[in-house]
Coordinates of C-alpha atoms in Angstrom, one line a residue:
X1 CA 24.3 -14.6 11.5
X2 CA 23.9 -11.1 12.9
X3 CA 24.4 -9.5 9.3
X4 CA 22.0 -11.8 7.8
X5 CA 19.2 -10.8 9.9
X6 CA 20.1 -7.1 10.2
X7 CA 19.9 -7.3 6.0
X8 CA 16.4 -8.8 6.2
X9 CA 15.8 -6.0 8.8
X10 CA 16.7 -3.5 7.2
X11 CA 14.9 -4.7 3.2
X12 CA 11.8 -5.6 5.2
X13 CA 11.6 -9.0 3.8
X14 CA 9.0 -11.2 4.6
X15 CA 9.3 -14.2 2.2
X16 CA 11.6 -15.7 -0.1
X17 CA 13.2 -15.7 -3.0
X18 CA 13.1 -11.9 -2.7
X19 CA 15.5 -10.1 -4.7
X20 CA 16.2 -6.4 -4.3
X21 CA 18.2 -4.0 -6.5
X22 CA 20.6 -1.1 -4.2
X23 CA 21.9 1.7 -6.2
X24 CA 25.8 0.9 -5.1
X25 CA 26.9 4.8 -4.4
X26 CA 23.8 5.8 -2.1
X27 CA 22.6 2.3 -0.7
X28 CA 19.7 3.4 -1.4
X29 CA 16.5 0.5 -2.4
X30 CA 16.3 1.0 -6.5
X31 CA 13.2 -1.6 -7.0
X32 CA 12.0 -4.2 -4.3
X33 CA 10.4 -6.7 -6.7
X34 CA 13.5 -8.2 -8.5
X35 CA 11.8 -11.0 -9.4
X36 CA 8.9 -9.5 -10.9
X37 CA 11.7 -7.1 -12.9
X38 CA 13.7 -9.9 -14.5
X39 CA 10.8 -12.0 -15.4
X40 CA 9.4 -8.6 -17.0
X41 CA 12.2 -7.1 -18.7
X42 CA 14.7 -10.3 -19.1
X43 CA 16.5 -8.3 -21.6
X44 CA 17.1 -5.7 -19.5
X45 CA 15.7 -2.8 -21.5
X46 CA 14.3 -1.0 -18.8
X47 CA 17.6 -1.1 -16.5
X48 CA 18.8 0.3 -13.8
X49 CA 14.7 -0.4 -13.1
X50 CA 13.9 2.8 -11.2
X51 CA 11.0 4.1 -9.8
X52 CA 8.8 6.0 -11.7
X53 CA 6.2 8.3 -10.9
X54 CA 2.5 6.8 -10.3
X55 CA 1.0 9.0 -13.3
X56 CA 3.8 7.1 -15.7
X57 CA 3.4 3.4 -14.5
X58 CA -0.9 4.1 -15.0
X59 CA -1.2 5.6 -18.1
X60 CA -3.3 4.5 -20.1
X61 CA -7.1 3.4 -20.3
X62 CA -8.8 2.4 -16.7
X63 CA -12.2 0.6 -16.6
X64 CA -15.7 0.8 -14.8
X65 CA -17.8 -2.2 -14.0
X66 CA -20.0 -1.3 -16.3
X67 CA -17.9 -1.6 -19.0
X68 CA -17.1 2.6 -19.4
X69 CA -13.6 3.1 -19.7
X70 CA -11.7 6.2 -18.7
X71 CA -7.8 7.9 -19.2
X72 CA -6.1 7.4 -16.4
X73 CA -5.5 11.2 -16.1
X74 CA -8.7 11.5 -14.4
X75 CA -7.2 10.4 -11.9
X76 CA -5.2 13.9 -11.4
X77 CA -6.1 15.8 -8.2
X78 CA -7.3 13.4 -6.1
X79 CA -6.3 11.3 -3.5
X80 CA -5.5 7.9 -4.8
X81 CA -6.3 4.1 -3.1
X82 CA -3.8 1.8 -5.5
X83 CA -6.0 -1.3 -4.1
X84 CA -4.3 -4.8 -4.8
X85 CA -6.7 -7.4 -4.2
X86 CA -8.0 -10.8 -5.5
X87 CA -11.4 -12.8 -5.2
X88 CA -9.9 -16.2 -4.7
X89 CA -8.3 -14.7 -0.5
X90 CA -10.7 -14.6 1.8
X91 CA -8.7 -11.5 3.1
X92 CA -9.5 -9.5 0.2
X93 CA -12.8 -10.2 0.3
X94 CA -13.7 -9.5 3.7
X95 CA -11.3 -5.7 3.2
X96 CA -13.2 -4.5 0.1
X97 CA -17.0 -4.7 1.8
X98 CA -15.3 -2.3 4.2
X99 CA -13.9 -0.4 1.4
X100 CA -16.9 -0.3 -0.1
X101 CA -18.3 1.6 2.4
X102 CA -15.8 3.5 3.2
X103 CA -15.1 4.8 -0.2
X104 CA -18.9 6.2 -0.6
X105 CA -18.4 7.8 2.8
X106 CA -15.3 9.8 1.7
X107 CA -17.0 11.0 -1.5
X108 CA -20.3 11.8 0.4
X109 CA -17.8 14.0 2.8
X110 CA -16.7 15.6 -1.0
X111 CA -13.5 14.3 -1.0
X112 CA -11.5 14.0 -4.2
X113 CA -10.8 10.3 -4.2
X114 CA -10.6 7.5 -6.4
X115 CA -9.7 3.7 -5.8
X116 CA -7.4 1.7 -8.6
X117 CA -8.4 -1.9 -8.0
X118 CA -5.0 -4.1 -9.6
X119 CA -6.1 -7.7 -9.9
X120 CA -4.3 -10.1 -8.9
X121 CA -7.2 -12.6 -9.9
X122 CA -6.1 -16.1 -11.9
X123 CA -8.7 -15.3 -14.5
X124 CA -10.5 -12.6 -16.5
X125 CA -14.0 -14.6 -15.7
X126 CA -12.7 -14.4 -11.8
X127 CA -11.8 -10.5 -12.2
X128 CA -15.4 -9.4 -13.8
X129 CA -16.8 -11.5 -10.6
X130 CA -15.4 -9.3 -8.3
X131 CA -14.8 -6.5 -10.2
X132 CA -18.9 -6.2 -10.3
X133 CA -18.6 -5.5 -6.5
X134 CA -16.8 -2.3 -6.8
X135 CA -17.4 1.3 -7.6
X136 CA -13.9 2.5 -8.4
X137 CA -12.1 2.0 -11.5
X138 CA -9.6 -0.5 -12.6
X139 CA -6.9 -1.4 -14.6
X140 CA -7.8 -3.6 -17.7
X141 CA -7.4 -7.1 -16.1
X142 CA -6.0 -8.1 -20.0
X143 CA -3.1 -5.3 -19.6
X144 CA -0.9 -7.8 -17.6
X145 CA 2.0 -5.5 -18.5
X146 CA 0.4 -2.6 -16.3
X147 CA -0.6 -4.6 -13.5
X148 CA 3.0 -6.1 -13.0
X149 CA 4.4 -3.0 -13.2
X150 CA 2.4 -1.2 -10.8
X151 CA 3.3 -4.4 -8.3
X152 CA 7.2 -3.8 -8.8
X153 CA 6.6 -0.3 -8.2
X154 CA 4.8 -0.3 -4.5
X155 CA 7.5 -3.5 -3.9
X156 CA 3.7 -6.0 -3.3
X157 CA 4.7 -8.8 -1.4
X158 CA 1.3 -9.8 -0.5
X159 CA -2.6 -8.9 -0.6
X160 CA -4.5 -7.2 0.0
X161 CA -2.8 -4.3 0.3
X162 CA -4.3 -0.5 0.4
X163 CA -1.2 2.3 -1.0
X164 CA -2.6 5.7 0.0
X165 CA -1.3 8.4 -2.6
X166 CA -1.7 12.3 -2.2
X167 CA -3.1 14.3 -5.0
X168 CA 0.5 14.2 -6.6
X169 CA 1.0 10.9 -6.6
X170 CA 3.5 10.8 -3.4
X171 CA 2.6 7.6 -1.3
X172 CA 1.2 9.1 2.2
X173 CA 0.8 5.3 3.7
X174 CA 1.6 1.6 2.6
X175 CA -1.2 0.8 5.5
X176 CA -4.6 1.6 4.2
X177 CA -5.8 -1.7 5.2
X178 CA -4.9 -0.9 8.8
X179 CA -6.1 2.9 8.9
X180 CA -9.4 2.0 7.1
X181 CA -10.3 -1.2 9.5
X182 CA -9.4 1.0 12.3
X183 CA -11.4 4.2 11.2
X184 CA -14.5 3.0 10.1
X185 CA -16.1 6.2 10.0
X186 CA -13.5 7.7 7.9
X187 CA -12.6 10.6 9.7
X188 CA -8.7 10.5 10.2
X189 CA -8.4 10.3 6.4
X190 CA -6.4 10.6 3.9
X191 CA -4.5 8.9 7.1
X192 CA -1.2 10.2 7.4
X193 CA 1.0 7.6 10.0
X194 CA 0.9 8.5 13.1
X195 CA 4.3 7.9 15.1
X196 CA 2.9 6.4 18.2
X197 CA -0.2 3.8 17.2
X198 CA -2.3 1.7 20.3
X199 CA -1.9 -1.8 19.3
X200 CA -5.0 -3.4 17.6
X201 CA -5.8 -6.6 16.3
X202 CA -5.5 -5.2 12.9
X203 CA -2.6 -3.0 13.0
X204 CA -0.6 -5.8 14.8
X205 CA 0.7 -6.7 11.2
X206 CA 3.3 -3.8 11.3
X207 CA 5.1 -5.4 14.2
X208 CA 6.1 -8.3 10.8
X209 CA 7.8 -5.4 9.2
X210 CA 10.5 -4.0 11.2
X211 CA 11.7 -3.2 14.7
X212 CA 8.8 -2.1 17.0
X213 CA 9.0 -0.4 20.3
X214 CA 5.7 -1.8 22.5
X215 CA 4.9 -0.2 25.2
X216 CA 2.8 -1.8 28.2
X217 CA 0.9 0.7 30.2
X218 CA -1.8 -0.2 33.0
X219 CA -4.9 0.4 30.6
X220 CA -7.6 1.0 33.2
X221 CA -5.6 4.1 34.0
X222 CA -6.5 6.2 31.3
X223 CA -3.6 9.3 32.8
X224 CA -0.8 6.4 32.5
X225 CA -1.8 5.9 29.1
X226 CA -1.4 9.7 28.1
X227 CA 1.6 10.0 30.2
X228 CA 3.4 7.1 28.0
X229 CA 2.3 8.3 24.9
X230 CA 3.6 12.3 25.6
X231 CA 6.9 10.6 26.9
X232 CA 7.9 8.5 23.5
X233 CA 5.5 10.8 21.0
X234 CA 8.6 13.3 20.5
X235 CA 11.1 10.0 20.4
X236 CA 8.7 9.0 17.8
X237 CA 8.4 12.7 15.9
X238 CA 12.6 12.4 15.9
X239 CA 13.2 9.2 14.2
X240 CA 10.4 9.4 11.6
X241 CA 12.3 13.2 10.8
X242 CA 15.3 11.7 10.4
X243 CA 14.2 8.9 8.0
X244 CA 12.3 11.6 5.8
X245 CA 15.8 13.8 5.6
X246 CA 17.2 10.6 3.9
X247 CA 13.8 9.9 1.9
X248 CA 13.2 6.7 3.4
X249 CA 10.3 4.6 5.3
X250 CA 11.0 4.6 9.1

């Protein structure tokens, strides 16, 4: 029914069983991973299951490959890549020698940024595998608790995925796969969305996650490309305002 699909619409929902809790007097999305939630806290200790803030869901000890470990707090003041990613998909593989790259090229510009790699491998032998590939830190691959909770809180419905957060710990984009395949040099970063984005192969993924506008333009003319941007950038500008006023993704 109309409803039906206007509901997945609207929750973004891209496989099932997905199960998402509203608070009731604002409408507004409490926690996207149900399902992780009630097979984490089956009691219900934790209800009415929240968001909390980034530097609450971390805390605790974080790891280097070569067996250092850190507080999480060292994470305050910089930019943050919450990096969800596992050895066994070939996606994930393929994204973090990009990352790889891209990472030492942000901290050669003297950026303040850090990447927290949550595994999502199915063992610890499988984690220390890949995890020897990476210069960032990590969260203990034996702290299941941590890892779970940091998946309900970014709503993970499927790897890899990049989150992008400012030094506060205020998610700037759910995207950073897109924005760092499609900047390999680095230099839109820490990648604030743009409203109006040229279609790639890699940023073609967002068209899965809601209602898109696509615009066809003649793309030898490089003035009718311009034109069509300047005529739906302030369209664009509008709608993204609007969603921020209510404190939600566009």
């Amino acid at each position: 029914s109309v409803l039906q699909l206007k509901l997945w619409n609207k929750y973004r929902v891209s496989n099932i069983p997905s199960l998402i809790f509203i608070d009731a007097s604002t409408g507004k999305v409490v926690c996207r991973n149900g399902l992780l939630v009630i097979r984490d806290d089956p009691e219900g200790l934790e209800f009415p299951w929240g968001p909390k803030p980034f530097s609450e869901v971390v805390a605790g000890p974080l790891l280097r490959n070569n067996g250092q470990t850190l507080d999480s707090s060292a994470l305050e003041g910089s930019h943050v890549g919450v990096y969800f990613s596992a050895h066994w998909c070939p996606p994930c593989r393929s994204l973090t020698r990009v990352l790889v790259e891209s990472y030492r090229k942000i901290k050669e510009a003297g950026q303040k940024f850090e990447i927290l790699f949550v595994s999502a491998d199915r063992s610890e032998d499988s984690f220390k595998q890949y995890f020897s590939e990476m210069p960032w830190v990590a969260v203990p691959y034996a702290d299941e608790a941590r890892r779970s909770r940091l998946n309900r809180l970014y709503g993970i419905q499927g790897i890899p995925t990049l989150i992008v957060l400012d030094s506060q710990g205020e998610v700037i984009t759910r995207q950073g796969r897109v924005e760092v395949l499609n900047d390999i040099e680095c230099r839109e970063f820490p990648w604030h969305p743009k409203p109006v984005l040229e279609l790639t192969d890699s940023n073609a993924v967002q068209l899965n996650e809601g209602p898109c506008l696509v615009l066809f333009v003649d793309s030898e003319d490089d003035g009718e490309s311009e034109a069509a941007k300047q005529l739906i950038q302030p369209i664009a500008e509008k709608i993204i305002a609007k969603y921020k006023a209510k404190e939600e993704e566009a």
